[in-house]
Short mmCIF file of C-alpha atoms (C1' of nucleotides) in Angstrom, two decimals:
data_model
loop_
_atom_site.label_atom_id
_atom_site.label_comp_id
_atom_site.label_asym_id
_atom_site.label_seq_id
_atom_site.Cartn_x
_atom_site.Cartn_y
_atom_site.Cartn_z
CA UNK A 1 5.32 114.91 130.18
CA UNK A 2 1.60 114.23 131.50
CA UNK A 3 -0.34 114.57 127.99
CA UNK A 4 -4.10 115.12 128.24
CA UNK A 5 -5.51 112.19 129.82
CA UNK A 6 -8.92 112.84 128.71
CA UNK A 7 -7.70 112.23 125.39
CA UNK A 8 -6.10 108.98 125.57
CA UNK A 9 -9.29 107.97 127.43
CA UNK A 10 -11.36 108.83 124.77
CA UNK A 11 -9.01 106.44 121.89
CA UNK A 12 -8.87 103.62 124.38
CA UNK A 13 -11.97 103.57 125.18
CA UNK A 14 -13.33 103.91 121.61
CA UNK A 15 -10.92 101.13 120.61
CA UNK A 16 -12.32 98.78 123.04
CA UNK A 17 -15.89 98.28 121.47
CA UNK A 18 -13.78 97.49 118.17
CA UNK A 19 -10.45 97.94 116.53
CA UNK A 20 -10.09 101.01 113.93
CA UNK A 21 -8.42 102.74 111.51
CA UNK A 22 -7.08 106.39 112.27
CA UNK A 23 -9.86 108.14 109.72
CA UNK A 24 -12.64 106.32 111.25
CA UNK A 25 -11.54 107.01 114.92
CA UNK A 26 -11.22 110.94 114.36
CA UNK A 27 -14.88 110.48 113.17
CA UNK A 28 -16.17 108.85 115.91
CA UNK A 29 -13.75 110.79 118.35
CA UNK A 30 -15.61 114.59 116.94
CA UNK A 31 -19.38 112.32 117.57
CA UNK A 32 -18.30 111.97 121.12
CA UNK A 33 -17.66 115.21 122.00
CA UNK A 34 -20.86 116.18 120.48
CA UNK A 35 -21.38 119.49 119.13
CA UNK A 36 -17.34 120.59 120.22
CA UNK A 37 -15.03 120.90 117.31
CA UNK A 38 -13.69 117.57 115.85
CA UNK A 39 -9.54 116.75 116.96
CA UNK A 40 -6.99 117.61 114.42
CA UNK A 41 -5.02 114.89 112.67
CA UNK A 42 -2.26 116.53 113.70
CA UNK A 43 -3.20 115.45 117.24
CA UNK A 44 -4.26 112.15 116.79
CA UNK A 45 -1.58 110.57 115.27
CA UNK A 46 1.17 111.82 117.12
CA UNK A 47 -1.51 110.11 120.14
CA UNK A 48 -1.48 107.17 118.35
CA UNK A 49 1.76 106.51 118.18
CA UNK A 50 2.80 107.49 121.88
CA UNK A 51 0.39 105.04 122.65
CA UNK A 52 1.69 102.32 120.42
CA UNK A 53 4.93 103.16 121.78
CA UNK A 54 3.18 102.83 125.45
CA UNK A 55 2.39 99.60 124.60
CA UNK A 56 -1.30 100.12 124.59
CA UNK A 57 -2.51 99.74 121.55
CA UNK A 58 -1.26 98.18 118.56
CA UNK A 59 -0.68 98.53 114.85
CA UNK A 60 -1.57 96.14 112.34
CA UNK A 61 -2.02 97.23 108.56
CA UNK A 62 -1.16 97.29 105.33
CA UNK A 63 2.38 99.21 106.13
CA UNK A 64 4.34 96.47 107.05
CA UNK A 65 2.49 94.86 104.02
CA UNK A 66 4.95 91.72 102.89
CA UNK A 67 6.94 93.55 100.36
CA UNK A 68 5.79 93.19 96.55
CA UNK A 69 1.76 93.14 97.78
CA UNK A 70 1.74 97.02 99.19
CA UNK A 71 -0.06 98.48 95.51
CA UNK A 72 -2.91 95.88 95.77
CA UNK A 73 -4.48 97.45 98.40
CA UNK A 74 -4.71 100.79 100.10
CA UNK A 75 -2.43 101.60 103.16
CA UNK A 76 -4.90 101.77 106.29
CA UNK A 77 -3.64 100.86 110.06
CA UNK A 78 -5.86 99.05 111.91
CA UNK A 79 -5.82 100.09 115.41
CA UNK A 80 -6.65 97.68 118.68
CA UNK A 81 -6.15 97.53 122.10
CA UNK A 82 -3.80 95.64 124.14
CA UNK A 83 -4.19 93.87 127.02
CA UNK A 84 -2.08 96.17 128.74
CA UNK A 85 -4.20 99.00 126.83
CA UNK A 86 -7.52 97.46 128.38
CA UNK A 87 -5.66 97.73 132.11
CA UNK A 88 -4.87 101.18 131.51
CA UNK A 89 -7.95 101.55 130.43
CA UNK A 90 -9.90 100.27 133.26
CA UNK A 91 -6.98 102.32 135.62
CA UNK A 92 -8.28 105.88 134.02
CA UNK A 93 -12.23 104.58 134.32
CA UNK A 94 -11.59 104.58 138.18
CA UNK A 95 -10.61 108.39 138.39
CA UNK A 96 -12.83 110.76 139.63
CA UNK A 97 -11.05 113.91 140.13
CA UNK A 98 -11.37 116.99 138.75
CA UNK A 99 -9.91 116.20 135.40
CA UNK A 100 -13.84 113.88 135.42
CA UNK A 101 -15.87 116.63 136.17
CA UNK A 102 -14.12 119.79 134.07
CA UNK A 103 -15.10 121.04 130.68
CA UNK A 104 -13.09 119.35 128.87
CA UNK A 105 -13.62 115.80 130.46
CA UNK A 106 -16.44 115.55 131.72
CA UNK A 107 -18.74 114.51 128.71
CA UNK A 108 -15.94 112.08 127.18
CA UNK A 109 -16.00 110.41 130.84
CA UNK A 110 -19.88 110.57 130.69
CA UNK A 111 -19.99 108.57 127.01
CA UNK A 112 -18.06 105.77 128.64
CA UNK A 113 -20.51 105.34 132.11
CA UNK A 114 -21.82 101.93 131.39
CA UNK A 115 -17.50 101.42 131.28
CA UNK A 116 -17.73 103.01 134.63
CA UNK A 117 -18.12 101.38 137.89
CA UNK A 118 -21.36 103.14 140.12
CA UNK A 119 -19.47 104.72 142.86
CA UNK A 120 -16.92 106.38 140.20
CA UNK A 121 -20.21 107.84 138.40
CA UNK A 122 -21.89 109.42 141.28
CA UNK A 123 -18.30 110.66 142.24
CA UNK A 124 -17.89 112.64 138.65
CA UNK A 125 -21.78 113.52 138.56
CA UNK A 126 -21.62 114.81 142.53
CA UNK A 127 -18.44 116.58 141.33
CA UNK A 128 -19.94 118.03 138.10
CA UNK A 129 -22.80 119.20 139.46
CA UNK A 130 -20.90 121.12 142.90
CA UNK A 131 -18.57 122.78 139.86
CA UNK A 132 -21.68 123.48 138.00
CA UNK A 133 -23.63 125.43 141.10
CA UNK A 134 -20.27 127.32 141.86
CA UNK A 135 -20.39 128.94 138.26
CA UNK A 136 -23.81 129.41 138.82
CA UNK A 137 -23.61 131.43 142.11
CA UNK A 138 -20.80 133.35 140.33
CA UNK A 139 -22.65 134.44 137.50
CA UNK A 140 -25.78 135.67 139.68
CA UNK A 141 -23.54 137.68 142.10
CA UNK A 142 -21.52 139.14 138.80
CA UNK A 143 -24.75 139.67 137.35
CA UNK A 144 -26.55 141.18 140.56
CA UNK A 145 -23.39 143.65 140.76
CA UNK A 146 -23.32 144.57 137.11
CA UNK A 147 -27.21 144.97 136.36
CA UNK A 148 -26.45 148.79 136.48
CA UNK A 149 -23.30 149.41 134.93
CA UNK A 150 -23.25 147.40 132.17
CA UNK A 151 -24.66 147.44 128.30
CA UNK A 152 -28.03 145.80 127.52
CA UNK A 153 -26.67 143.45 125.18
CA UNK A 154 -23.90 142.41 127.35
CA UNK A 155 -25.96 141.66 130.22
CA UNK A 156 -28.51 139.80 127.59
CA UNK A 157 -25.09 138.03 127.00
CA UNK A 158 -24.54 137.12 130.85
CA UNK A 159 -28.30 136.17 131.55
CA UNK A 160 -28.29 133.64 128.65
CA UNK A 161 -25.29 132.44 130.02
CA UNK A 162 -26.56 131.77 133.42
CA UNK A 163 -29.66 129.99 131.81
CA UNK A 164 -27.51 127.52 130.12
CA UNK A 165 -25.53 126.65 133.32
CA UNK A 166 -28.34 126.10 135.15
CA UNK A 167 -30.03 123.81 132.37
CA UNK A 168 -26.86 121.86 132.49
CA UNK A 169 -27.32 121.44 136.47
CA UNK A 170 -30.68 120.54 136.40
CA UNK A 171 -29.74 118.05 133.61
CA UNK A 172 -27.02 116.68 136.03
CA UNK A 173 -29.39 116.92 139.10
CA UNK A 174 -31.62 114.83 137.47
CA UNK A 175 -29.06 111.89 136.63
CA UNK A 176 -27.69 112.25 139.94
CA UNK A 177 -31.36 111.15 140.95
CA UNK A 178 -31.81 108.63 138.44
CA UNK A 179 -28.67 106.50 139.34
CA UNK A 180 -29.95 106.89 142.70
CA UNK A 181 -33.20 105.10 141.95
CA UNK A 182 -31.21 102.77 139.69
CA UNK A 183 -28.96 101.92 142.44
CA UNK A 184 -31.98 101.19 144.90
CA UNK A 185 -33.85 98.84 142.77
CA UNK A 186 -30.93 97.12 141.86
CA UNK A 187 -30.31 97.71 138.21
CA UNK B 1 0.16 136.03 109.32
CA UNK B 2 -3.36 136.71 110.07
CA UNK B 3 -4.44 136.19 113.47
CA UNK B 4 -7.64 135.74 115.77
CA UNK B 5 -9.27 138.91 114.71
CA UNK B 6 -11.90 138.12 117.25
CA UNK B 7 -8.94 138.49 119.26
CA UNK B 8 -8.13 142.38 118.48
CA UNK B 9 -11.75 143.28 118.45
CA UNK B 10 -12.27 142.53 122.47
CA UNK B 11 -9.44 144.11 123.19
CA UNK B 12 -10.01 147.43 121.23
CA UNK B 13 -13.63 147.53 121.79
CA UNK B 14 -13.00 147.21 125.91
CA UNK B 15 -10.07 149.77 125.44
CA UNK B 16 -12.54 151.85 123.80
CA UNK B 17 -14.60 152.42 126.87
CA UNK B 18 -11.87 153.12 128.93
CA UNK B 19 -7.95 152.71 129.21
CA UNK B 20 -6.96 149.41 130.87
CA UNK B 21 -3.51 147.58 132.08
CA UNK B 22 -2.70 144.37 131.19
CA UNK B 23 -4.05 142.70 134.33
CA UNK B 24 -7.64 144.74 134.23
CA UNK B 25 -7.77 143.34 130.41
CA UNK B 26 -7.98 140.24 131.10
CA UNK B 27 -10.47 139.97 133.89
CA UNK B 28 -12.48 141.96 131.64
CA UNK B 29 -11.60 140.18 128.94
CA UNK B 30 -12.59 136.56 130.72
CA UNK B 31 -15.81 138.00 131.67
CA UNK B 32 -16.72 138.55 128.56
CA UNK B 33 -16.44 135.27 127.44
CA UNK B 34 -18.28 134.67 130.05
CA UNK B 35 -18.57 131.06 131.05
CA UNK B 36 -15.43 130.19 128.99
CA UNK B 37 -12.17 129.79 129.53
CA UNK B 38 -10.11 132.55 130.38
CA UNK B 39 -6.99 133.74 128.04
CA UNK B 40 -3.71 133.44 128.88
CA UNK B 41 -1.03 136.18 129.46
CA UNK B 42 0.90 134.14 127.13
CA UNK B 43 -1.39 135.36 124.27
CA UNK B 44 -2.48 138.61 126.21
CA UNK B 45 0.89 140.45 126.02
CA UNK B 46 2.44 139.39 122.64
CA UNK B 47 -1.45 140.46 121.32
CA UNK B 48 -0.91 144.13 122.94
CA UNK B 49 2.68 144.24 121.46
CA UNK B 50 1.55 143.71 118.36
CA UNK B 51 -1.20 146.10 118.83
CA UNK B 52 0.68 149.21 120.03
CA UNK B 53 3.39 148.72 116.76
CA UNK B 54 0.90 148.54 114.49
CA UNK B 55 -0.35 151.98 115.91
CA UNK B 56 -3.76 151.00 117.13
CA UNK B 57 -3.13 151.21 120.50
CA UNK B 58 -0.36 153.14 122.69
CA UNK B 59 1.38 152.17 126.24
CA UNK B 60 1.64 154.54 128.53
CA UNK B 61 3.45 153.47 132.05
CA UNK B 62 5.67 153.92 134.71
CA UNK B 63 8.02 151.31 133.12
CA UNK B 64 9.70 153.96 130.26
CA UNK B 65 9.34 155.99 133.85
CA UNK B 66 11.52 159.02 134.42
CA UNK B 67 14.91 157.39 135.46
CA UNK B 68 15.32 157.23 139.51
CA UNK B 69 11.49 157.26 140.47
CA UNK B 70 11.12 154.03 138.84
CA UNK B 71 11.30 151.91 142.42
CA UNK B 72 8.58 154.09 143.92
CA UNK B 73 5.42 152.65 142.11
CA UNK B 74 4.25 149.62 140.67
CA UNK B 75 5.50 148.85 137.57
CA UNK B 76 2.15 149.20 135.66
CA UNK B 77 1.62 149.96 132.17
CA UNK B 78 -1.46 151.43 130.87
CA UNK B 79 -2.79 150.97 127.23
CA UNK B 80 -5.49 153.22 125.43
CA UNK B 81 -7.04 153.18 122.02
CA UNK B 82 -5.46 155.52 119.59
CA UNK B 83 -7.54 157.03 116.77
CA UNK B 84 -6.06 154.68 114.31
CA UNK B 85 -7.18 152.16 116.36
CA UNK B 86 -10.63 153.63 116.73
CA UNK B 87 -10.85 153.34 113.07
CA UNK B 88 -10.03 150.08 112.96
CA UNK B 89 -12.18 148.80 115.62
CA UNK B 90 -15.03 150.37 113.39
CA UNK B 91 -13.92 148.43 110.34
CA UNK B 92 -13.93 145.17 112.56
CA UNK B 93 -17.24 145.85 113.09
CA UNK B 94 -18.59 146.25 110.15
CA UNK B 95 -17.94 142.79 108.94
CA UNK B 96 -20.63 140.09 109.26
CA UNK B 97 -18.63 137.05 107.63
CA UNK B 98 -18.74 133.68 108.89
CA UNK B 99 -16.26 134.61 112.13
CA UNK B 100 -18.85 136.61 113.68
CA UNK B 101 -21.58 134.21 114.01
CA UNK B 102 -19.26 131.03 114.68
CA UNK B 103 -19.19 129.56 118.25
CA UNK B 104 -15.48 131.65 119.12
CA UNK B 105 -16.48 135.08 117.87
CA UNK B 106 -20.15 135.09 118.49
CA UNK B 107 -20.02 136.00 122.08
CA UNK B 108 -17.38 138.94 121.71
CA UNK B 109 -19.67 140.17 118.91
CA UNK B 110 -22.64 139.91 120.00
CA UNK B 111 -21.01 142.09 123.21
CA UNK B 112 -20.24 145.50 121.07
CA UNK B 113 -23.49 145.21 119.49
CA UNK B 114 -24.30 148.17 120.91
CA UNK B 115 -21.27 149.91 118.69
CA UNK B 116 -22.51 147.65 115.88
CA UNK B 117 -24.99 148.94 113.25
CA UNK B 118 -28.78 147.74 112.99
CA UNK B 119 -27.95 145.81 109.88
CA UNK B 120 -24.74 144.22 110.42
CA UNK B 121 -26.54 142.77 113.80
CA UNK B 122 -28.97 141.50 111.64
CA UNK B 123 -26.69 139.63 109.12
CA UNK B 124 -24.89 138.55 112.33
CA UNK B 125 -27.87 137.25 113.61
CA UNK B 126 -29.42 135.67 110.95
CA UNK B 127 -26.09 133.62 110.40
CA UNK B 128 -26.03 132.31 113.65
CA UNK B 129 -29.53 131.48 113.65
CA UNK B 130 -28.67 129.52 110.55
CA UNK B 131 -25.67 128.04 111.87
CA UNK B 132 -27.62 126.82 114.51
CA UNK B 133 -30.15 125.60 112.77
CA UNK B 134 -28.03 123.24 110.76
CA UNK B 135 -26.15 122.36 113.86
CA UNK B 136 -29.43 121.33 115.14
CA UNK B 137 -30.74 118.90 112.14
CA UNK B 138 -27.56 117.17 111.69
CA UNK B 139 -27.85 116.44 115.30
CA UNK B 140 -31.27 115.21 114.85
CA UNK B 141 -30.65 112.97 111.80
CA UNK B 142 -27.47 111.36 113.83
CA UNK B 143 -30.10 110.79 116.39
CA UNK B 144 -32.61 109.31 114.97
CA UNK B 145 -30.01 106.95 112.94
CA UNK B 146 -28.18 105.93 116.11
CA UNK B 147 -31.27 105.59 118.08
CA UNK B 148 -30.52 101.68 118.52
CA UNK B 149 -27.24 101.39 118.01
CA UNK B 150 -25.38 103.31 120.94
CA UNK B 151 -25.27 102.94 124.65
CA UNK B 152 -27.77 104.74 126.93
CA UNK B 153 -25.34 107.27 127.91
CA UNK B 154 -24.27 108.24 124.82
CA UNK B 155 -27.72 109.09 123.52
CA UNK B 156 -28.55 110.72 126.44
CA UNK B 157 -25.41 112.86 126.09
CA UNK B 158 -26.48 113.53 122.56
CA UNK B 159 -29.94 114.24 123.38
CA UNK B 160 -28.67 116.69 125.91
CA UNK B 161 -26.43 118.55 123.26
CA UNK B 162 -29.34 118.83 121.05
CA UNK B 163 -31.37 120.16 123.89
CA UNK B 164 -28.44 122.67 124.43
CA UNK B 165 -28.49 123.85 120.93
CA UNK B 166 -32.07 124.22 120.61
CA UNK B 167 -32.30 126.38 123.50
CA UNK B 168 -29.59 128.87 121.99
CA UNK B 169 -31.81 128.56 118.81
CA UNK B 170 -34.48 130.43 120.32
CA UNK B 171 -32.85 132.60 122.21
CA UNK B 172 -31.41 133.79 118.51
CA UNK B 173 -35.26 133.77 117.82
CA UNK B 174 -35.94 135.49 120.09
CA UNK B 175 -33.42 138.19 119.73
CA UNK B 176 -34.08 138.37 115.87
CA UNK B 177 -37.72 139.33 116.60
CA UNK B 178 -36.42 142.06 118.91
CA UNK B 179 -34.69 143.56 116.28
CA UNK B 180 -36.83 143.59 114.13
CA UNK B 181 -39.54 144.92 116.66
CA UNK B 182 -37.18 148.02 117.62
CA UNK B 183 -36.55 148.74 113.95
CA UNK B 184 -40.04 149.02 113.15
CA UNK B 185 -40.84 151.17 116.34
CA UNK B 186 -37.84 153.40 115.58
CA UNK B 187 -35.96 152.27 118.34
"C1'" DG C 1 8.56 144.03 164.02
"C1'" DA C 2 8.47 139.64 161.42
"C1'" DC C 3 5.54 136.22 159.34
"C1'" DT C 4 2.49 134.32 156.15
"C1'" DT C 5 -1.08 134.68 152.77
"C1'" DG C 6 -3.45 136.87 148.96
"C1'" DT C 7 -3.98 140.19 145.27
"C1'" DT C 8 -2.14 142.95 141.77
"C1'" DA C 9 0.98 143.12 137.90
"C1'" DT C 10 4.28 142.02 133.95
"C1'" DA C 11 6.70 138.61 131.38
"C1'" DT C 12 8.52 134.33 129.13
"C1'" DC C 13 8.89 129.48 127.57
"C1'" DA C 14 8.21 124.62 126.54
"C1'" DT C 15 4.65 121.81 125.30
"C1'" DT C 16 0.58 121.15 123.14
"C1'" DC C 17 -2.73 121.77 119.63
"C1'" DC C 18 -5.01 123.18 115.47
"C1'" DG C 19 -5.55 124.44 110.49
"C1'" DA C 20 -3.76 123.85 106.28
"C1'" DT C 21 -1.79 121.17 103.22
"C1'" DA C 22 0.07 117.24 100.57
"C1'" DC C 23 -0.40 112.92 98.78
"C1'" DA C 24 -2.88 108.74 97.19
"C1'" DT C 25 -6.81 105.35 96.38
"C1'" DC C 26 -11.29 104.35 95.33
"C1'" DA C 27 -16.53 105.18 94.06
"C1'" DT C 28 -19.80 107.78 91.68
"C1'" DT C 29 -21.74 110.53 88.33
"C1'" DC C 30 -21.96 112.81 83.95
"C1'" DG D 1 -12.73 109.22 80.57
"C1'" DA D 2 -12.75 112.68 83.53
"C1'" DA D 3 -14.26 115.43 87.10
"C1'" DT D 4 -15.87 115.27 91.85
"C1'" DG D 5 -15.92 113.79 96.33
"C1'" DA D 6 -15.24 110.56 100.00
"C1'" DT D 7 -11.65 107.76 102.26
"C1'" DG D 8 -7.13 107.42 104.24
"C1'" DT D 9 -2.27 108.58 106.24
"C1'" DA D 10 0.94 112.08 107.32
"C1'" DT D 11 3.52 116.44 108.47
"C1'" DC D 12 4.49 121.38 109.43
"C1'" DG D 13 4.17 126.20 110.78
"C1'" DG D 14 2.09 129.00 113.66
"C1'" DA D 15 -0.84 129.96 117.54
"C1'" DA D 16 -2.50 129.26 122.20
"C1'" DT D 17 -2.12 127.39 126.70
"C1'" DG D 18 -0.40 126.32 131.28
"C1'" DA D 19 3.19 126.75 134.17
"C1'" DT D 20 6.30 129.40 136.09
"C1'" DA D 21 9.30 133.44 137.62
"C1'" DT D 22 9.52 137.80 139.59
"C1'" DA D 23 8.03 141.56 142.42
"C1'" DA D 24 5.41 145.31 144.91
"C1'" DC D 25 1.96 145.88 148.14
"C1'" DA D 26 -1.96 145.06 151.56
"C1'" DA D 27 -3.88 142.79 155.45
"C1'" DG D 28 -3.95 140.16 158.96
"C1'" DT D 29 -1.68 137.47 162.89
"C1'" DC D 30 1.55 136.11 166.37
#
DNA sequence: GACTTGTTATATCATTCCGATACATCATTC
DNA sequence: GAATGATGTATCGGAATGATATAACAAGTC
């Protein structure tokens, strides 16, 4: 029943900076998440229309085209957000539980900051950053334990590991300080 | 009909070392992925299943126990490579195709490289280290085009994936050189 | 002894999701 | 004019996940 959140997040939110057309959003939807692997059609649309259904976005295009007129131009739905959409919108922008700070979430949440109201971003970045220094102290005690037992290559595996999780937190550590100074001088 | 071979070749290549139950599997199984999401039981046991009737694999277990004693242990069933698995798991790694060097089956392969001969590590290698690289200047040219055009967080989120892949670039550097290093001394 | 809590262990199922594919229009290049 | 490739909407089978059920056992606690 309770769909990926993160998801609809991401369509709302790129369908408030402009309306768009389903080809065009799974474009821009694969930039945001960055180097990840682009969403399937086969997810989008069925998205699309649960949230037409919802009420939060709409559909206006050439498919309801006024009879004879439908050859002259190519079929292409225009997508845009409701006013209801831009509520539910501005509802999700306010969480900052876990769903915020996960894999998954947290970089689609972090695209939409300037969407985001201060206290909700140091929430996620405090949160991302106490998940990130868990997995952290995990690896180094798995590591520590393992240094004997284990293949070279694996543990080359596990050590390169660790050195990307703790680039990440230092990256995070660094915006955590940055809104800080931000929020001192006042913008 | 063809499924996640990446899939097969963790589980034969950790059965290889030594015989494992289901539950053992797939903590070992999630540590290997290492920072990555663990797999689910739900694709664990049908994977085994399908293992053991194809032959590469067989169960042995107190669940086909000796009628009455069955209540007196844990119902624990053991799996172990058979030699036409052990075959197998040497043809798996042999290949060097594209599924060994992308982002899924990179980790898993790069794991057994110490059952995995000099050159096939270095095709493996060398494709990932070009798979990065493109990764890298596609990244850069959607940089430098968007440079004005997106919010501050975005970039920066961009900017940080770049930084992400760039650091796993060198580390393939790095690892190349090795190679090649050992090869030349003779190991 | 009875109780909770936590770990080990196997197993299934609905929902979700992806990859492939089909279809069609338009622009470009040769 | 015809091939190629980008744009665009849409669906389907199969695969994977997440949740859940069940159960034996261990360790502590009251």
């Amino acid at each position: 029943m309770k769909k990926s959140a993160v998801f609809d997040l991401a369509i709302l939110g790129l369908l408030q900076e402009s309306p768009l057309h389903g080809y065009e959003l799974r474009k821009r939807l694969s930039a945001l998440m960055g180097a990840f692997r682009a969403i399937s059609y086969g997810s989008l649309y069925p998205a699309l229309r649960a949230l037409a259904e919802a009420g939060y976005i709409s559909e206006t295009g050439d498919k309801t085209a006024p009879g004879p007129a439908l050859s002259s131009k190519r079929a292409r739905i225009t997508y845009s957000l409701t006013k209801l959409g831009a509520n539910y919108l501005k509802e999700l922008l306010q969480d900052s539980g876990p769903d915020a700070w996960e894999d998954e979430g947290f970089g689609v949440r972090f695209a939409f900051f300037a969407h985001t109201e201060e206290v909700v971003r140091q929430r996620i970045l405090e949160g991302r950053r106490s998940r990130l220094a868990e997995r952290s102290s995990q690896l180094k005690k798995s590591l520590a334990n393992a240094r004997d037992r284990i293949d070279q290559y694996t543990l080359e595996l596990h050590r390169h590991g660790l050195e990307g999780v703790e680039n990440e937190l230092r990256w995070i550590e660094g915006l955590i300080a940055a809104e800080n100074k931000t929020q001192r001088t006042g913008s």
